[in-house]
Tab-separated table of C-alpha atoms in Angstrom:
chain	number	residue	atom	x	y	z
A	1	UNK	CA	-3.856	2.281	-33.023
A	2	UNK	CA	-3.365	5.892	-32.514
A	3	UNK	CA	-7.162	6.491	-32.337
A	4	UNK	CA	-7.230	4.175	-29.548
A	5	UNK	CA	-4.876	5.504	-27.910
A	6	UNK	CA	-5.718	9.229	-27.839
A	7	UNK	CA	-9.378	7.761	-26.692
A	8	UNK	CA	-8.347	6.100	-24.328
A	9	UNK	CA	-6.201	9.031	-22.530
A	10	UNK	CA	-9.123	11.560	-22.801
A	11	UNK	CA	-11.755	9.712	-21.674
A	12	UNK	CA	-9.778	8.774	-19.127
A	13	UNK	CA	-8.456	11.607	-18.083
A	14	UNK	CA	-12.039	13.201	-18.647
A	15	UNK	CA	-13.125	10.433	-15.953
A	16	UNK	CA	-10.585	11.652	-13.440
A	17	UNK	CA	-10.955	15.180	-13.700
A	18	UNK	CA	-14.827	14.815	-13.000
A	19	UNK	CA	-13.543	12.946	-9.747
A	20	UNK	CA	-14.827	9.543	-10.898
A	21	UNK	CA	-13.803	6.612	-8.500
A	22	UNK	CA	-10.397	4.947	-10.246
A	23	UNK	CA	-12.640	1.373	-11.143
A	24	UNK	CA	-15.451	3.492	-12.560
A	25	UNK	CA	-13.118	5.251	-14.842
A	26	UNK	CA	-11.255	2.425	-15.914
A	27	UNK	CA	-14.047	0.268	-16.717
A	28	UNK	CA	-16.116	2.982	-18.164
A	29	UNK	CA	-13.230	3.975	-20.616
A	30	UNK	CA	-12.789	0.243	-21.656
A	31	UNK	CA	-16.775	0.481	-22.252
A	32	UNK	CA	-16.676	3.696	-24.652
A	33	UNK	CA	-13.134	2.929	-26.627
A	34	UNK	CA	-14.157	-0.841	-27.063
A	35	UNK	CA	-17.858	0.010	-28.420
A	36	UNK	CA	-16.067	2.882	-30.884
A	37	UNK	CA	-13.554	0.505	-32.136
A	38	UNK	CA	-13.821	-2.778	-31.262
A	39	UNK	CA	-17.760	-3.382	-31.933
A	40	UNK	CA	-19.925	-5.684	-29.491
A	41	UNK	CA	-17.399	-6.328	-26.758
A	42	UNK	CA	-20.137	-6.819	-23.635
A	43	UNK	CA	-19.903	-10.738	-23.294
A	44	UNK	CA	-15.968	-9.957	-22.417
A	45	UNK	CA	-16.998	-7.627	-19.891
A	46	UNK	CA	-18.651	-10.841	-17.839
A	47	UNK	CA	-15.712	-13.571	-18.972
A	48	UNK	CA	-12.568	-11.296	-18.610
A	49	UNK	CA	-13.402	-10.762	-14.618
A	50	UNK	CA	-14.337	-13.995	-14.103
A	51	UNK	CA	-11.483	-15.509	-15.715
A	52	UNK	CA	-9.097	-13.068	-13.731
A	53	UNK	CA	-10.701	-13.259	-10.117
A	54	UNK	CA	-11.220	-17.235	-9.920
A	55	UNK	CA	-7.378	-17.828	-9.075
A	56	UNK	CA	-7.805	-19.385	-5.670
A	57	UNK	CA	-4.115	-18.118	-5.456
A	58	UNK	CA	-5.857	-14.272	-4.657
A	59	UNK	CA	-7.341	-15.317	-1.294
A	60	UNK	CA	-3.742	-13.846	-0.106
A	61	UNK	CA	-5.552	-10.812	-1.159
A	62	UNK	CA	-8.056	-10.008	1.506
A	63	UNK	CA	-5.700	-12.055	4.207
A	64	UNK	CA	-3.495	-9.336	4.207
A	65	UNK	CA	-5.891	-6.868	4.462
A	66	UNK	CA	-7.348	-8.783	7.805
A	67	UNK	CA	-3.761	-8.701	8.999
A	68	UNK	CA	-3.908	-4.989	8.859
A	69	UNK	CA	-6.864	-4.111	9.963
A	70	UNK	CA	-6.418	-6.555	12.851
A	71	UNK	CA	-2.899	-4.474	13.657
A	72	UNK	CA	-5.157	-1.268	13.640
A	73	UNK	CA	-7.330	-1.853	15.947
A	74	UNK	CA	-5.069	-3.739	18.614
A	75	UNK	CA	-2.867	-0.702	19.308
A	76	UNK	CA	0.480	-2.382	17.845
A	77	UNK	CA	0.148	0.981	15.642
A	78	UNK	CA	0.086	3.800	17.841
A	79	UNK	CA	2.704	2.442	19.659
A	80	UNK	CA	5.212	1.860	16.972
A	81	UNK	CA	3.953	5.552	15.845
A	82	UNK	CA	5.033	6.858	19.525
A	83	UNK	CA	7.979	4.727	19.620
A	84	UNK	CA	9.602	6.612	16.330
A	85	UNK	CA	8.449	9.954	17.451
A	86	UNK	CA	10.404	9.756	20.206
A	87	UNK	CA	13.315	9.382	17.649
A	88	UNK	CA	12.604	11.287	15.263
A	89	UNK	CA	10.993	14.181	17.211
A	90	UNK	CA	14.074	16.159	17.354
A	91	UNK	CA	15.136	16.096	14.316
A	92	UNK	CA	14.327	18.938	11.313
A	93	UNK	CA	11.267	17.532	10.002
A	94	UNK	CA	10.173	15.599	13.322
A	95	UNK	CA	7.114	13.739	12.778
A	96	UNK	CA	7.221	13.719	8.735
A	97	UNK	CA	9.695	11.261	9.238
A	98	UNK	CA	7.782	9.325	11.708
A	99	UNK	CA	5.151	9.045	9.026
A	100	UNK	CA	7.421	7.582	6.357
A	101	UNK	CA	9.441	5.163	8.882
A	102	UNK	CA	6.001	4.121	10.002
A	103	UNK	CA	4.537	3.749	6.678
A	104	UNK	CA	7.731	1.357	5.790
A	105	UNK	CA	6.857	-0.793	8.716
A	106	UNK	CA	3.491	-0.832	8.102
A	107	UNK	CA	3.728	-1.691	4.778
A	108	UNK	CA	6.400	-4.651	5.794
A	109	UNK	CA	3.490	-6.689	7.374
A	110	UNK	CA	0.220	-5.277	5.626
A	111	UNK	CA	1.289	-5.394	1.991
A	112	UNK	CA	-1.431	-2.930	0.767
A	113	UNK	CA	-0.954	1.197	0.291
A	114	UNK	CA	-4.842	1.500	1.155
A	115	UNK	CA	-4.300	-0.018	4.400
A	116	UNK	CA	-0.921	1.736	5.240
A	117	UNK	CA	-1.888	5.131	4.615
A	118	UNK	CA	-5.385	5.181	6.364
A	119	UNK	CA	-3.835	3.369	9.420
A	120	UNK	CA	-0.458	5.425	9.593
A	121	UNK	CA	-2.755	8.275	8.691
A	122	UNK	CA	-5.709	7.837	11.279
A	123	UNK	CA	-2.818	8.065	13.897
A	124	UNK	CA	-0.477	10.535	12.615
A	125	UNK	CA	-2.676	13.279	11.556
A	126	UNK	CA	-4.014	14.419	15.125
A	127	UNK	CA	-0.760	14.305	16.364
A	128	UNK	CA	0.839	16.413	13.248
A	129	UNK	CA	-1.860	18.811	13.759
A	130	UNK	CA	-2.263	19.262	18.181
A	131	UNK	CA	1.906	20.456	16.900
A	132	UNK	CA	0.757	22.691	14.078
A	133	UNK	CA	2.851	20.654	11.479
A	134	UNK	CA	1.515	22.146	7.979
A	135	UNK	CA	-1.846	20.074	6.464
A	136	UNK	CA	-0.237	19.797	2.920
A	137	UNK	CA	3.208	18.647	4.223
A	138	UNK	CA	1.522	16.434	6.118
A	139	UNK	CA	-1.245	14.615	4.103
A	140	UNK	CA	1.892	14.555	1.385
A	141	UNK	CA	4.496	12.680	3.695
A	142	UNK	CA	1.420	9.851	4.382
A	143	UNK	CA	0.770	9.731	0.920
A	144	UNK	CA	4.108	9.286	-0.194
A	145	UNK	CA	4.639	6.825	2.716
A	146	UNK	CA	1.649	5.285	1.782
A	147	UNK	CA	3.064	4.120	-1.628
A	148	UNK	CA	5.562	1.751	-0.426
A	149	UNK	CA	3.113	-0.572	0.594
A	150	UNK	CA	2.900	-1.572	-3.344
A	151	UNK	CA	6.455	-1.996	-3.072
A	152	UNK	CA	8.100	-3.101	0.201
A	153	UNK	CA	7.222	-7.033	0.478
A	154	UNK	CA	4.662	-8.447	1.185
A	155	UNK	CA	3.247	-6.174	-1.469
A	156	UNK	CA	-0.672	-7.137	-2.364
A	157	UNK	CA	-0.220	-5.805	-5.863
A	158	UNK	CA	2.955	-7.495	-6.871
A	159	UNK	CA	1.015	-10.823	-5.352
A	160	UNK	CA	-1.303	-9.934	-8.289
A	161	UNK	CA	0.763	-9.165	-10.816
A	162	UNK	CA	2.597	-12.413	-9.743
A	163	UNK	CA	-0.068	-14.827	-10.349
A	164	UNK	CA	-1.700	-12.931	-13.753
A	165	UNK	CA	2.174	-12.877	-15.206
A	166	UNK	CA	3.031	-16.603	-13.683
A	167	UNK	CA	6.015	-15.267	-12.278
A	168	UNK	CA	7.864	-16.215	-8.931
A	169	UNK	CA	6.501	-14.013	-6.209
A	170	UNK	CA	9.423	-14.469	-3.857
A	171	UNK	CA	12.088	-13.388	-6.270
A	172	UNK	CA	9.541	-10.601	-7.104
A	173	UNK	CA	9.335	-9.870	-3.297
A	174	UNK	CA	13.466	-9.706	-3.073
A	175	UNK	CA	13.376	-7.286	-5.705
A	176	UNK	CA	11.243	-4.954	-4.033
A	177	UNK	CA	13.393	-4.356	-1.283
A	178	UNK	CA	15.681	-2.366	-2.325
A	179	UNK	CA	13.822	-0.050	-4.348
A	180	UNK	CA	11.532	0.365	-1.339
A	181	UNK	CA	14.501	0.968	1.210
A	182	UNK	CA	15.773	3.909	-1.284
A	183	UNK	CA	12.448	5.527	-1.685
A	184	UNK	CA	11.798	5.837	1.880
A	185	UNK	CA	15.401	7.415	2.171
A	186	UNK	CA	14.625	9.896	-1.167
A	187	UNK	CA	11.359	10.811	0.775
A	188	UNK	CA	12.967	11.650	4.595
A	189	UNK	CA	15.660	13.503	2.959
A	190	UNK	CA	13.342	15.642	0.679
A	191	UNK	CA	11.477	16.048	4.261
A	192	UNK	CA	14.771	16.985	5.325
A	193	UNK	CA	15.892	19.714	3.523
A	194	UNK	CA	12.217	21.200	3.343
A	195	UNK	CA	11.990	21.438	7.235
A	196	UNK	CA	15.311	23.172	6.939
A	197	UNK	CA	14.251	25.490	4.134
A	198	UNK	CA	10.786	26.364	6.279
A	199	UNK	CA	11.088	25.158	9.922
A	200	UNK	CA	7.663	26.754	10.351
A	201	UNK	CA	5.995	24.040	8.335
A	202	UNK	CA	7.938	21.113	10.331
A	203	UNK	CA	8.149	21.901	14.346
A	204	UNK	CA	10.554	19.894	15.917
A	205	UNK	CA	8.888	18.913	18.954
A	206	UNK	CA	9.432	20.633	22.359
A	207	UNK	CA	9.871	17.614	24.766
A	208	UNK	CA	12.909	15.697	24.139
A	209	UNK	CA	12.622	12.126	25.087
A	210	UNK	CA	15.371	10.500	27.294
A	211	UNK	CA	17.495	7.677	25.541
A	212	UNK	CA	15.891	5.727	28.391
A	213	UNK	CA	12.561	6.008	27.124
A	214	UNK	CA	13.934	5.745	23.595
A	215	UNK	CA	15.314	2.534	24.047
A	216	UNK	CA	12.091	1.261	26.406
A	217	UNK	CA	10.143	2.183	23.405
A	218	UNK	CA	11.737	0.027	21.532
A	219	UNK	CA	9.350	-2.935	22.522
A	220	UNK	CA	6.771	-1.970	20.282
A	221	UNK	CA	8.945	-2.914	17.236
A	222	UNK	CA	9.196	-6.371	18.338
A	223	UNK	CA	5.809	-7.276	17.647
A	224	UNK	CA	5.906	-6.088	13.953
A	225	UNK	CA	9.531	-8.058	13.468
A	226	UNK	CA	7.943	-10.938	14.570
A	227	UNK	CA	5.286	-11.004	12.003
A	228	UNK	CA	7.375	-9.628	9.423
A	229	UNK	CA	9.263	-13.203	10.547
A	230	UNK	CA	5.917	-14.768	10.137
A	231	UNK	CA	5.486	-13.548	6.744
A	232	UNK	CA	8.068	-12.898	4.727
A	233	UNK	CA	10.655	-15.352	6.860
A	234	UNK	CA	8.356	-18.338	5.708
A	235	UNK	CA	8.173	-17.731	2.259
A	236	UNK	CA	11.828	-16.836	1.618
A	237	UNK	CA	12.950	-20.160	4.192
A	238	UNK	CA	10.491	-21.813	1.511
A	239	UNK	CA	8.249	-23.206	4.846
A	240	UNK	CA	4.937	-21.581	3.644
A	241	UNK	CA	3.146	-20.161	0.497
A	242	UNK	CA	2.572	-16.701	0.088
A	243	UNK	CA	-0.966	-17.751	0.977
A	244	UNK	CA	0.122	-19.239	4.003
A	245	UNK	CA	2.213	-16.954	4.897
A	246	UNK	CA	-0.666	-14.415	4.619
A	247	UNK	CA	-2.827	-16.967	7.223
A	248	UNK	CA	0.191	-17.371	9.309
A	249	UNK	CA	0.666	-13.514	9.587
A	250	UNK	CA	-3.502	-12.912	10.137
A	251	UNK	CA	-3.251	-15.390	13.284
A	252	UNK	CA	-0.324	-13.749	14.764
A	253	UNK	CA	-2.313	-10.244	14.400
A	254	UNK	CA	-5.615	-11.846	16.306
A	255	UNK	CA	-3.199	-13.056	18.470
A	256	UNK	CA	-1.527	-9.759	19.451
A	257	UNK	CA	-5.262	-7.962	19.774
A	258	UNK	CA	-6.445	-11.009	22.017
A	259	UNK	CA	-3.126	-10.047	24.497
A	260	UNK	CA	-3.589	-6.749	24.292
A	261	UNK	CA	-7.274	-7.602	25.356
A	262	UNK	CA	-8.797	-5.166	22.698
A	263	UNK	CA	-10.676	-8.286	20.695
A	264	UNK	CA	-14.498	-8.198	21.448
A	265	UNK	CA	-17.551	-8.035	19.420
A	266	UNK	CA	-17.623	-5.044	18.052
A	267	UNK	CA	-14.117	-4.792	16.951
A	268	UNK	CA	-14.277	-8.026	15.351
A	269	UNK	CA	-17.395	-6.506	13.272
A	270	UNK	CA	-15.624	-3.151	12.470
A	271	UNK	CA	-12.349	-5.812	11.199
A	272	UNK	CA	-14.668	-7.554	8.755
A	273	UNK	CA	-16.469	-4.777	7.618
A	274	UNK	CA	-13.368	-3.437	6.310
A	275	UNK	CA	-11.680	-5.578	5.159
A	276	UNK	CA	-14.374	-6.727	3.162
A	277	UNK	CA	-14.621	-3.254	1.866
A	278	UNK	CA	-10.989	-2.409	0.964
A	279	UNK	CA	-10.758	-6.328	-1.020
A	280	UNK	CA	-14.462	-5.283	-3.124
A	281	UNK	CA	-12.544	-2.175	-3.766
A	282	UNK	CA	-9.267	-3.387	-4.728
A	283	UNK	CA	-10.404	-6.367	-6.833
A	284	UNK	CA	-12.595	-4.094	-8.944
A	285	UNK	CA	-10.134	-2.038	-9.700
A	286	UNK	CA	-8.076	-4.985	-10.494
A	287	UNK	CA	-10.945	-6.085	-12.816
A	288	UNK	CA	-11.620	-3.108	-14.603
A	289	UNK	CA	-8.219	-3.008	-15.221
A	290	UNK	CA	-8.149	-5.738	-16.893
A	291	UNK	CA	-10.952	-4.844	-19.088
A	292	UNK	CA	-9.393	-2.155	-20.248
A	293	UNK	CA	-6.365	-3.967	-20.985
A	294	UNK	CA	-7.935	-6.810	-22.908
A	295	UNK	CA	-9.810	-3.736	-25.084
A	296	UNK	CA	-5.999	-2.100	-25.617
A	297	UNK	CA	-4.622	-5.282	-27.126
A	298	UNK	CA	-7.586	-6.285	-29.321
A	299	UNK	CA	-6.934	-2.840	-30.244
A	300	UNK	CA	-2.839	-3.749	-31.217
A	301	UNK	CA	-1.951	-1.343	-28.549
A	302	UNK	CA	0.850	-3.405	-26.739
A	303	UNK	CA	2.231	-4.870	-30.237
A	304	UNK	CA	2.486	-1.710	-31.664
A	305	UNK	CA	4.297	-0.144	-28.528
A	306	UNK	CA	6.490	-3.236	-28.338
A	307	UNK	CA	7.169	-2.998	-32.031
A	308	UNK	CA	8.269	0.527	-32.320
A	309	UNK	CA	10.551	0.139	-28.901
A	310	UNK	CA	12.039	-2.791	-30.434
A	311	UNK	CA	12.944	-0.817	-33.434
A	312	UNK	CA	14.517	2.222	-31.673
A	313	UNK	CA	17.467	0.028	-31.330
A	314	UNK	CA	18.546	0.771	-27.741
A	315	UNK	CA	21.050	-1.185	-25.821
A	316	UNK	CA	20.384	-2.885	-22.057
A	317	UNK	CA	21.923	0.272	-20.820
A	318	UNK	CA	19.804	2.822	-22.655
């Protein structure tokens, strides 16, 4: 077991450092460690995706993905991104915390970290740098803000996780929202206190916003509460499925491009395109991972770890 294991990690992280793509190194590691310990194992690598990826349950997948993309490209996000910049541009740290607010959002009605942090990203990042904010700070508060769109429901991956484990994706959902509420606090008050420490790094922003225009501003929240309603309202008032919900929640995005009058031909085709793209990416990584995992229990890896944790002895608490 620990052969496998110690194979596993280097190869892995062997894969990384050479800046393979995360499904190539996943899939490629459950290749080598399976043929060095395991034998033939390539009539798995055909069954185990197949059997993973024919739950009609993951069409949610790639509905949430339209939903975002659709909210990309119909200006909902650039003016929720203005809206909390007009609040947040005063204070130490300014548009860092615009990014993880944003992010939150974002994440509330898109359920994926790819989509969150290239949309929140492809708006924030001329802004951060036309005000000089520094490029690490900044790609690191939309990274970190990107990661609570695994979190914060309607969360793709715990839809995933959900179905593969047969557990109840709405409870799952409720416990997600708290943890994701606390890390986006964590991150604005680490922002905090570095924009304090360096104010250099973090410009507050010259023009200060009148609580008028604050409070106008405020309109282009209601768009995202009402498909947050859409979403996660149905599935916790038990109307819809998290599928549904997902449909329900695509429709109100067309919905909000078509009055916005930003729907046409071309946008439709740049919508498809990638959502297309981001689902082939994160179902093979999904895939792979599984792989992997199937080669790391007919190895006794999980038995073995769940063995010797069970034998430390440790209380709930520990």
């Amino acid at each position: 077991m620990a052969a496998v294991v110690t194979t596993s990690l280097l190869v892995l992280f062997a894969f990384f450092m050479l800046s393979f793509h995360v499904a190539s190194a996943l899939g490629l590691t459950a290749a080598i460690t399976g043929s060095l310990f395991l034998g033939d194992i390539w009539s798995f690598f055909a069954q185990i995706p197949w059997n993973n990826i024919s739950n009609s349950g993951l069409i949610v997948v790639p509905l949430f993905i339209l939903m975002g993309e659709l909210l990309l490209r119909s200006g909902v996000t650039e003016d929720l991104y203005e809206t909390l910049s007009k609040w947040m541009g005063r204070v130490p740290g300014g548009l860092l915390h615009s990014n993880v607010l944003a992010s939150g959002l974002f994440a509330s009605i898109c359920g994926s970290s790819v989509a969150t942090t290239s949309t929140i990203g492809a708006v924030a990042l001329p802004q951060m740098r036309r005000h000089g904010y520094d490029e690490k700070l900044a790609m690191g508060s939309i990274a970190s803000g990107g990661t609570l769109g695994i979190l914060i429901p309607p969360s793709v991956i715990m839809i995933i996780y959900a179905i593969m484990a047969e557990v109840s994706i709405a409870q799952l959902y409720m416990a997600g929202i708290v943890p994701g509420l606390l890390m986006m606090v964590a991150f604005m008050l680490v922002i905090f206190i570095a924009a304090l420490l360096v104010p250099t790094k973090a410009p507050r922003l010259q023009a200060r916003a009148s609580w008028q225009e604050r409070i106008r501003g405020l309109r282009a929240i209601v768009p995202v509460l009402i498909l947050m309603f859409m979403v996660l309202g149905t599935i916790y008032a038990g109307i819809a499925t998290p599928t549904e919900a997902a449909g329900f929640g695509s429709v109100g995005a067309f919905f909000l491009a078509l009055l916005r009058r930003r729907v046409n031909r071309a946008m439709l085709r740049e919508v498809f395109l990638a959502t297309a793209s981001t689902t082939s990416m994160v179902m093979l990584v999904v895939v792979t991972a599984f792989v992997l995992q199937f080669v790391l229990s007919l190895g006794g890896v999980p038995a073995a770890v769940s063995n010797w944790i069970g034998g430390l002895g440790l209380s709930q608490l520990s």
